[in-house]
PDB file of N, CA, C and O in Angstrom:
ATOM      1  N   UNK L   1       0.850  -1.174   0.000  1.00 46.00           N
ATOM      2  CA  UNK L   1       0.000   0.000   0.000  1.00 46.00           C
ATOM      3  C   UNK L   1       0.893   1.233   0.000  1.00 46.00           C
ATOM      4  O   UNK L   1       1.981   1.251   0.576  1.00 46.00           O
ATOM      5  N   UNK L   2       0.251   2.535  -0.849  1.00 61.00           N
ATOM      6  CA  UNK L   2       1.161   3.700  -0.268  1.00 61.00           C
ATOM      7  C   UNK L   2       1.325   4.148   0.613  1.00 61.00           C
ATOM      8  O   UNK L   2       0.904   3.637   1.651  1.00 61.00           O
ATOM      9  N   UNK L   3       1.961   5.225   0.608  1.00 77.00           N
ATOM     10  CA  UNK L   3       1.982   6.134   1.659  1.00 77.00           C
ATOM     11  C   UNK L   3       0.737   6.864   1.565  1.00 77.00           C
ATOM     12  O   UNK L   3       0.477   7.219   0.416  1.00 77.00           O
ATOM     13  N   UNK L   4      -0.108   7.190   2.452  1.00 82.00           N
ATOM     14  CA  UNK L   4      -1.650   8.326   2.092  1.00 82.00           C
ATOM     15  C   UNK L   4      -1.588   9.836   2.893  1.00 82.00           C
ATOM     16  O   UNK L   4      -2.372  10.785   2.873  1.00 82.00           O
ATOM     17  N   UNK L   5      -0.194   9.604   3.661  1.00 87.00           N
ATOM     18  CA  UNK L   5      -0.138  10.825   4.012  1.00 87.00           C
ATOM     19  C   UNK L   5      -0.378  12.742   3.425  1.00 87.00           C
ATOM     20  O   UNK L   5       0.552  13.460   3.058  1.00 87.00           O
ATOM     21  N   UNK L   6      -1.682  13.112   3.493  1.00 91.00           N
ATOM     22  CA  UNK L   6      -1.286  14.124   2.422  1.00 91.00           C
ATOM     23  C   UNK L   6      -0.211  15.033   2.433  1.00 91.00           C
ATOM     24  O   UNK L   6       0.652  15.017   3.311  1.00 91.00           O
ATOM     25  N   UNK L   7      -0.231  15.794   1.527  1.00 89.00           N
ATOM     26  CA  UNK L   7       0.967  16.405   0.482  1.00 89.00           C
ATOM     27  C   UNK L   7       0.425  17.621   0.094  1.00 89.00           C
ATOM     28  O   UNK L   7      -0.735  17.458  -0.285  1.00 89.00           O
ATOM     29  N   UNK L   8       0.915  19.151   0.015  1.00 88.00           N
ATOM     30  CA  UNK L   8       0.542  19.942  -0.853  1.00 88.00           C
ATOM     31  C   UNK L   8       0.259  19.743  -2.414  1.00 88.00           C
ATOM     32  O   UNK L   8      -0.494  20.395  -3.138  1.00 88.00           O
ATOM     33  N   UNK L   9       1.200  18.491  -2.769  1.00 89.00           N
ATOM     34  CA  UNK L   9       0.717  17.992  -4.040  1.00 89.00           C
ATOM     35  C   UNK L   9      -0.273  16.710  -4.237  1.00 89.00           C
ATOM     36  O   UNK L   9      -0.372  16.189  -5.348  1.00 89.00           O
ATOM     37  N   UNK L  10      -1.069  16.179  -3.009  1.00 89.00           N
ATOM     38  CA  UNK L  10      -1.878  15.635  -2.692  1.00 89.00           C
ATOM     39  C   UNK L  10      -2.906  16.205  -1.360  1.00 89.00           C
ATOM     40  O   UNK L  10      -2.597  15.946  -0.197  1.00 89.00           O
ATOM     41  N   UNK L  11      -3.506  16.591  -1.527  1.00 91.00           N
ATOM     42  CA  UNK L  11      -4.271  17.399  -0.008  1.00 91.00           C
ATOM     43  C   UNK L  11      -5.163  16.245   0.409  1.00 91.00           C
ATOM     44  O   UNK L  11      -5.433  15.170  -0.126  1.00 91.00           O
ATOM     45  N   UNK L  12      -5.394  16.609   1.121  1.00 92.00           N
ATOM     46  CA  UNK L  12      -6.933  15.995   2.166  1.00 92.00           C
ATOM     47  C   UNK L  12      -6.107  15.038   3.642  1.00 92.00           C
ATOM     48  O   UNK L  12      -4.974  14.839   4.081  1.00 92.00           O
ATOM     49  N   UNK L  13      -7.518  14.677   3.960  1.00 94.00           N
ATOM     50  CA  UNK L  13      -7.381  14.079   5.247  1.00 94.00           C
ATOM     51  C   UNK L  13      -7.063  12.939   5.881  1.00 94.00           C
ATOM     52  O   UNK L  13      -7.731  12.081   5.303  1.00 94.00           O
ATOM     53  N   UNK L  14      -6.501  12.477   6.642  1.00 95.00           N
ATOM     54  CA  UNK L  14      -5.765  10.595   6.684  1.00 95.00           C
ATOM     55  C   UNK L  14      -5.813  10.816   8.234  1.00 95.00           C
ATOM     56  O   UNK L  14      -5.265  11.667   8.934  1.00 95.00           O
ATOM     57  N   UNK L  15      -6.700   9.709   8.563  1.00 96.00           N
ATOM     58  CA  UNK L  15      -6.682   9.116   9.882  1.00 96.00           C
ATOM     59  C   UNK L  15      -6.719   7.720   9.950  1.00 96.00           C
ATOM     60  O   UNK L  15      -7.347   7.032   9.144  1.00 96.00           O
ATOM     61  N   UNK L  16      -6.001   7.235  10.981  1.00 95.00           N
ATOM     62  CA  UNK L  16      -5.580   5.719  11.229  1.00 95.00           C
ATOM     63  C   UNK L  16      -6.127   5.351  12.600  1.00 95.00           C
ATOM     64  O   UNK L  16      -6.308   6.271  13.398  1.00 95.00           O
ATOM     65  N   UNK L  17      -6.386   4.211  12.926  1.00 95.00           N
ATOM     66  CA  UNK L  17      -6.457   3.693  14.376  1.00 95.00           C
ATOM     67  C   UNK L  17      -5.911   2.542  13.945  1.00 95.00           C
ATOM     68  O   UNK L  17      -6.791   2.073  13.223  1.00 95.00           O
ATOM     69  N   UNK L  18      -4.702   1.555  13.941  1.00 93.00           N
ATOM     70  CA  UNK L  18      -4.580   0.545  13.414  1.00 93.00           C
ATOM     71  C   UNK L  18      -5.388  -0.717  14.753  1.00 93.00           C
ATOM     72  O   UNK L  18      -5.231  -1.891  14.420  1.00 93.00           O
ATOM     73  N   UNK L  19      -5.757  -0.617  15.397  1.00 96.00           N
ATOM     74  CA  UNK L  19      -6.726  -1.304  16.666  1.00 96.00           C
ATOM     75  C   UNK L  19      -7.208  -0.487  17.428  1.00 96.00           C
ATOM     76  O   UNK L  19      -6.871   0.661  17.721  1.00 96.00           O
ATOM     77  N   UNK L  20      -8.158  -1.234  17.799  1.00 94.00           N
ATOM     78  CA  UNK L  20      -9.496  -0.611  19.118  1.00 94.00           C
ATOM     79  C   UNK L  20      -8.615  -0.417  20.277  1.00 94.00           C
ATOM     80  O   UNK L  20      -9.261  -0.079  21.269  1.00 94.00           O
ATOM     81  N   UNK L  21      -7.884  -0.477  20.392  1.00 95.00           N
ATOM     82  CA  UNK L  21      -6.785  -0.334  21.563  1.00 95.00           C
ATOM     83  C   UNK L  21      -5.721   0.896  21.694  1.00 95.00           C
ATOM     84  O   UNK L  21      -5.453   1.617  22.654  1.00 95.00           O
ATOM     85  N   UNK L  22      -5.122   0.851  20.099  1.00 97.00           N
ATOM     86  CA  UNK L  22      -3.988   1.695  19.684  1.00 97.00           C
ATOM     87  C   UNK L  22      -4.724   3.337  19.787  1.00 97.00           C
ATOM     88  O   UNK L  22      -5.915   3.641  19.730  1.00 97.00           O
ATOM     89  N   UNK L  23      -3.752   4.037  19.923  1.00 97.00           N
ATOM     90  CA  UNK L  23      -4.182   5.539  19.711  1.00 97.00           C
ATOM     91  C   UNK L  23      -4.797   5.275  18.360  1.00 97.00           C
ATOM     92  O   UNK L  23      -4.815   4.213  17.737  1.00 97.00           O
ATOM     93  N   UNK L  24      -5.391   6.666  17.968  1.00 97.00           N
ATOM     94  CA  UNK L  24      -5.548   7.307  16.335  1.00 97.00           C
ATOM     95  C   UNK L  24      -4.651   8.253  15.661  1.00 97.00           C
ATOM     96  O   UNK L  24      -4.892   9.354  16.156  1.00 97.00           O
ATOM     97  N   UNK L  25      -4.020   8.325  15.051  1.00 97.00           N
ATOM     98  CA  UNK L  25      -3.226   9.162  14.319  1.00 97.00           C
ATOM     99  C   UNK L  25      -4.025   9.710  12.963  1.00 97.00           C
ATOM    100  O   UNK L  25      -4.763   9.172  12.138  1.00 97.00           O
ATOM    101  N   UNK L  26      -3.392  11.342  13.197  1.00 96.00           N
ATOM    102  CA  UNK L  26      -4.203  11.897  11.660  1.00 96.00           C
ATOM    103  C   UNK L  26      -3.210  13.141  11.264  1.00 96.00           C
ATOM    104  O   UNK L  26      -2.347  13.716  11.927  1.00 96.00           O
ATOM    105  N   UNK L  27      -3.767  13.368   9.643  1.00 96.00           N
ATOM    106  CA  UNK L  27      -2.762  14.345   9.675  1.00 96.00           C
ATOM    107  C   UNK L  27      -3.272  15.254   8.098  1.00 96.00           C
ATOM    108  O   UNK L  27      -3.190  14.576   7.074  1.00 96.00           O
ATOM    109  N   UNK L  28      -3.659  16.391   7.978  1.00 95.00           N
ATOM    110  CA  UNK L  28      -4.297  16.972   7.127  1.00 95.00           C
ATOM    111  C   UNK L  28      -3.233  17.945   5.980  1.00 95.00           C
ATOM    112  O   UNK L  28      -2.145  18.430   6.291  1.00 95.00           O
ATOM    113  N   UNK L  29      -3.831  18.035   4.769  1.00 94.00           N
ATOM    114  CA  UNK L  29      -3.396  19.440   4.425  1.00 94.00           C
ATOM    115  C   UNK L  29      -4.292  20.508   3.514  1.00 94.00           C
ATOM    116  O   UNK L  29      -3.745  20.337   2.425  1.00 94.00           O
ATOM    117  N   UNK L  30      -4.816  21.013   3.396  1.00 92.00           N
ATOM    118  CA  UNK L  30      -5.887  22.030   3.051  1.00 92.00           C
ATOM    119  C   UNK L  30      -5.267  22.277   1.543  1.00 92.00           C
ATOM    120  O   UNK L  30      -4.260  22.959   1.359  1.00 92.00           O
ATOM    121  N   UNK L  31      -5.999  21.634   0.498  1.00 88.00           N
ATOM    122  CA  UNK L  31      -5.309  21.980  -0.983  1.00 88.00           C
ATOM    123  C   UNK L  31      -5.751  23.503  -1.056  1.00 88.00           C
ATOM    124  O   UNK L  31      -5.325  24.005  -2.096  1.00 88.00           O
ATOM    125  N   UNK L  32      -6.570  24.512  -0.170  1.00 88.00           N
ATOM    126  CA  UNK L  32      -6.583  25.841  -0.698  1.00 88.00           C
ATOM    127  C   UNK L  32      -5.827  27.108  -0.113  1.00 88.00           C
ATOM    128  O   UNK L  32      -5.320  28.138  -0.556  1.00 88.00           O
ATOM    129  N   UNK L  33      -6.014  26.500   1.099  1.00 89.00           N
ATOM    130  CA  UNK L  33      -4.782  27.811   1.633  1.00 89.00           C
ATOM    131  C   UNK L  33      -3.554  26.793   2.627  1.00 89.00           C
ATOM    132  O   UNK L  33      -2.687  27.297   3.340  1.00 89.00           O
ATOM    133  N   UNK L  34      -3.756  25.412   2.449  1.00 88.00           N
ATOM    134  CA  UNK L  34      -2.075  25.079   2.652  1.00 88.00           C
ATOM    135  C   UNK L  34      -2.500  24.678   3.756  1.00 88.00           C
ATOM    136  O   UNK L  34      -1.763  23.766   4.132  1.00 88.00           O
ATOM    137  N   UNK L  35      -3.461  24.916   4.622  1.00 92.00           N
ATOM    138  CA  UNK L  35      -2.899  24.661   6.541  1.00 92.00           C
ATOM    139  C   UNK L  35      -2.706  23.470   6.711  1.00 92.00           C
ATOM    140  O   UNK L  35      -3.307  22.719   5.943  1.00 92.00           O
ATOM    141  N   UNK L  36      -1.821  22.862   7.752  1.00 95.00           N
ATOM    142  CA  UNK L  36      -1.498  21.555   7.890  1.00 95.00           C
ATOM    143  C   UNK L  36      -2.189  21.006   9.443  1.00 95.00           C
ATOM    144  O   UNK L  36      -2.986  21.434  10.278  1.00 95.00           O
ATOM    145  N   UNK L  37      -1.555  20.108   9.280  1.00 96.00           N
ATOM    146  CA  UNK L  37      -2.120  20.169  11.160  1.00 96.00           C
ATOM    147  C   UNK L  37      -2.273  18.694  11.015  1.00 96.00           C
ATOM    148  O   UNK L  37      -2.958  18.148  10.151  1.00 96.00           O
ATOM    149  N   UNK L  38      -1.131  17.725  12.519  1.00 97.00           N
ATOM    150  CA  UNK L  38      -0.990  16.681  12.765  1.00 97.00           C
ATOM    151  C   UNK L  38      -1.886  16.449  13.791  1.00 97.00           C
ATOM    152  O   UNK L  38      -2.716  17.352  13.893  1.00 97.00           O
ATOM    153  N   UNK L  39      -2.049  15.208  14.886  1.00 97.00           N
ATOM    154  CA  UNK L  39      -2.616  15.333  15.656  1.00 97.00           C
ATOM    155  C   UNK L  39      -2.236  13.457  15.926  1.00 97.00           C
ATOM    156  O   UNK L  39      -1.965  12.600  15.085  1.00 97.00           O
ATOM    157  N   UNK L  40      -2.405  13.317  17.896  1.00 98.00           N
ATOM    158  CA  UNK L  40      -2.166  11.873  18.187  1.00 98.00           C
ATOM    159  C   UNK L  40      -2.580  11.616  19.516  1.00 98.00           C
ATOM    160  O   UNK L  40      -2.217  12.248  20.508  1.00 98.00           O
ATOM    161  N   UNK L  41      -3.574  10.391  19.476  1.00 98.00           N
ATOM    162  CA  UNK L  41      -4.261  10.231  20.582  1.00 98.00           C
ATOM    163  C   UNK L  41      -6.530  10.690  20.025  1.00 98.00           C
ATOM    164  O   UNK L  41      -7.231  11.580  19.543  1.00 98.00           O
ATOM    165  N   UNK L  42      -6.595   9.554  20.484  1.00 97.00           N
ATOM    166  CA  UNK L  42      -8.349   9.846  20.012  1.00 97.00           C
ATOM    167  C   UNK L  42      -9.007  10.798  19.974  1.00 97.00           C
ATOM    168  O   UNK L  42      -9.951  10.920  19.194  1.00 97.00           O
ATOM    169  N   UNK L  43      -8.523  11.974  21.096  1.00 98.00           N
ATOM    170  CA  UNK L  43      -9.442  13.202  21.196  1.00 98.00           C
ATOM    171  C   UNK L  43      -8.680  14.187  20.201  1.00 98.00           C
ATOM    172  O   UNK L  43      -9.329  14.749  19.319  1.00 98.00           O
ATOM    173  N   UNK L  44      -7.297  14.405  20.334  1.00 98.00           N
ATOM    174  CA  UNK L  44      -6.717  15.341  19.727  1.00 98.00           C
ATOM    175  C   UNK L  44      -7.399  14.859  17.441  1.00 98.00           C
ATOM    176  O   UNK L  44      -7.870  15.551  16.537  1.00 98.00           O
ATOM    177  N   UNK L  45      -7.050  13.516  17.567  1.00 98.00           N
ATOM    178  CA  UNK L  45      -7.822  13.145  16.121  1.00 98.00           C
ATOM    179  C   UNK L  45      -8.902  13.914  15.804  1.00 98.00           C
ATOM    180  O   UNK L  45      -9.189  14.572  14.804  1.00 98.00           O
ATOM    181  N   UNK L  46      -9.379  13.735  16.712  1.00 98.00           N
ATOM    182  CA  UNK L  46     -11.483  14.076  16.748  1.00 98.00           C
ATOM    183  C   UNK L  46     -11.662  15.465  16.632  1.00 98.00           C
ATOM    184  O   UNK L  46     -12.654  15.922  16.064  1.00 98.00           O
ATOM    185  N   UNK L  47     -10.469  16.433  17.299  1.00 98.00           N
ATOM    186  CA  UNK L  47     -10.760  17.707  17.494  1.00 98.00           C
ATOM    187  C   UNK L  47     -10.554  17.699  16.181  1.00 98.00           C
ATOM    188  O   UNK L  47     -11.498  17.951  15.431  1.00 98.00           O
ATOM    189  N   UNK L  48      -9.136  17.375  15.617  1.00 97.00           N
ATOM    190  CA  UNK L  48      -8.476  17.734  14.681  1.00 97.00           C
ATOM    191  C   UNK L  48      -9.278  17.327  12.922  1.00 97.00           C
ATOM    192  O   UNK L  48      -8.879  17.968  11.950  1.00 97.00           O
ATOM    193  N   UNK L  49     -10.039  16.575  12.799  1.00 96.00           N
ATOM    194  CA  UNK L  49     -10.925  16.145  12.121  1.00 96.00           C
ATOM    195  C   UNK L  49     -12.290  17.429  12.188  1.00 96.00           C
ATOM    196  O   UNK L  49     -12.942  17.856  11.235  1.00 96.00           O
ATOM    197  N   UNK L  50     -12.369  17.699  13.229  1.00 95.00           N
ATOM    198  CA  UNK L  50     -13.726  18.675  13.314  1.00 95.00           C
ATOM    199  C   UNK L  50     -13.131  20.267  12.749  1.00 95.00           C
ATOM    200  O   UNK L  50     -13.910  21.160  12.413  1.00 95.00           O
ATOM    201  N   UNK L  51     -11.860  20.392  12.726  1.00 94.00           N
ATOM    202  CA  UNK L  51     -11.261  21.758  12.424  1.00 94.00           C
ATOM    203  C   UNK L  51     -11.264  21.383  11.272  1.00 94.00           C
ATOM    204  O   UNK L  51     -12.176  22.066  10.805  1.00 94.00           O
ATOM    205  N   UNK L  52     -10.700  20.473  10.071  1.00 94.00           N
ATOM    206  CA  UNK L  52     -10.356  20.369   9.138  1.00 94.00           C
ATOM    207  C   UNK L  52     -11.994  20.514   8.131  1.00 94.00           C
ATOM    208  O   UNK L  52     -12.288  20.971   7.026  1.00 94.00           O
ATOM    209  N   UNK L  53     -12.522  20.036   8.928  1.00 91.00           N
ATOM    210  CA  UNK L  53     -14.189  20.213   8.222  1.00 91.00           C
ATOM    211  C   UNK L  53     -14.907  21.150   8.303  1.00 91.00           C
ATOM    212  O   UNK L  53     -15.617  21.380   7.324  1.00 91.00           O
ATOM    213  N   UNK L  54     -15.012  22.146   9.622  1.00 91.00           N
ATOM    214  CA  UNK L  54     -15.525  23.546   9.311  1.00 91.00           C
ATOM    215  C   UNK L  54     -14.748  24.679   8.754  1.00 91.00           C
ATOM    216  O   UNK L  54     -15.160  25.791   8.426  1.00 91.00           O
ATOM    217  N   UNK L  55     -13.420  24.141   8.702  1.00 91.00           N
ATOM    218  CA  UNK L  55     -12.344  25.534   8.441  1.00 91.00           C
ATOM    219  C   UNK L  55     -11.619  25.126   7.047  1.00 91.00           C
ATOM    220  O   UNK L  55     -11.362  26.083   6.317  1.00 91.00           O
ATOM    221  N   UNK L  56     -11.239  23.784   6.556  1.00 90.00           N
ATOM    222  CA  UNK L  56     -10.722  24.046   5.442  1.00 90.00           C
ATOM    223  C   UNK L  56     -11.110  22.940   4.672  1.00 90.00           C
ATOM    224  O   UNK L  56     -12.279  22.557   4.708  1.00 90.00           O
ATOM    225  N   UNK L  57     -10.227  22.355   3.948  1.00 79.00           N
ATOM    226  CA  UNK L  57     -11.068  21.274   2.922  1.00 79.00           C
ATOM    227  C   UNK L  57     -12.300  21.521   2.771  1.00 79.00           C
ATOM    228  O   UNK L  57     -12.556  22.619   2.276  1.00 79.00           O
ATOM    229  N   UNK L  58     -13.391  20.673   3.110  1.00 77.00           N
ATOM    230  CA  UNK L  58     -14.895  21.170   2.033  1.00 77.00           C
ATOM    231  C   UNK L  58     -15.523  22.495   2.727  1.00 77.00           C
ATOM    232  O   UNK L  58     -16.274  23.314   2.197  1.00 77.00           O
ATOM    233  N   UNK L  59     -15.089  22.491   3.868  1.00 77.00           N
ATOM    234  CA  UNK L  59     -15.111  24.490   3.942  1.00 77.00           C
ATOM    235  C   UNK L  59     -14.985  25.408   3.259  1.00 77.00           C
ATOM    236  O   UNK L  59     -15.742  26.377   3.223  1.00 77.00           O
ATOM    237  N   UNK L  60     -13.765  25.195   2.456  1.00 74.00           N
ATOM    238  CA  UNK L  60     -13.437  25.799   1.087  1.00 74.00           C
ATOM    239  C   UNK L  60     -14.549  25.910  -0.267  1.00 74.00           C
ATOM    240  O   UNK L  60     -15.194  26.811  -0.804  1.00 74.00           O
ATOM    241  N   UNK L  61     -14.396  24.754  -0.419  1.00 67.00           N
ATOM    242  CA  UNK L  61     -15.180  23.892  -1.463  1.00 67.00           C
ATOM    243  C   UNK L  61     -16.795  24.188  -1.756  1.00 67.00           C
ATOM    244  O   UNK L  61     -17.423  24.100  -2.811  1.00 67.00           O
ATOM    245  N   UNK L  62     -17.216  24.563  -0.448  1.00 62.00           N
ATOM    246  CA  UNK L  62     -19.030  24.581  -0.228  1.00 62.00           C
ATOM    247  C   UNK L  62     -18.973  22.851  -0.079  1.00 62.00           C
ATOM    248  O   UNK L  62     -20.062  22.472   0.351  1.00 62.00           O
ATOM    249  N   UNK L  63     -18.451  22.216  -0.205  1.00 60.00           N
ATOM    250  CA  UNK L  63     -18.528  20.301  -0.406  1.00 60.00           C
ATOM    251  C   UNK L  63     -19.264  20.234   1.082  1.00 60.00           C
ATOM    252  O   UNK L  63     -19.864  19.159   1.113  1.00 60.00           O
ATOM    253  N   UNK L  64     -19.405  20.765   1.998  1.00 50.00           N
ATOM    254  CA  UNK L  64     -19.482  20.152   3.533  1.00 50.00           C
ATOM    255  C   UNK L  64     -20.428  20.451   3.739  1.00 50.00           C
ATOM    256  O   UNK L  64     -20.817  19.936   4.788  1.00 50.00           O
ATOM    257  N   UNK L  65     -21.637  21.515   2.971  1.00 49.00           N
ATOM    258  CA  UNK L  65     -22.969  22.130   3.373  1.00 49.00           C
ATOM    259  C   UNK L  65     -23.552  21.989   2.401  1.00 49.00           C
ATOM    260  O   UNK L  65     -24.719  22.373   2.320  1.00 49.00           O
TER     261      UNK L  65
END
């Protein structure tokens, strides 16, 4: 499998839990104005997932409303 980490030359969003046990890891990049933003541990994911959706990616887009 690849790598799915995004990329300014690949944008969007990648979150992992590899088990119900393990943390979640995520890690974004906004193809319109660039912002990045990592994040590790279930809540910091969750926050970090909820920023990426009202503030950039389909925020941008109109895609999210």
């Amino acid at each position: 499998m690849s790598d799915l980490t995004p990329t300014p030359d690949a944008p969007g969003l990648h979150v992992a839990k590899p088990s119900r046990g393990a943390p979640a890891t995520g890690s974004y990049v906004c193809g319109s104005c660039e912002a990045t933003s990592t994040a590790y541990g279930d809540a910091d994911v969750w926050a970090m997932v909820q920023d990426y959706t009202a503030s950039h990616g389909p925020a941008h887009t109109g895609e999210g409303r």
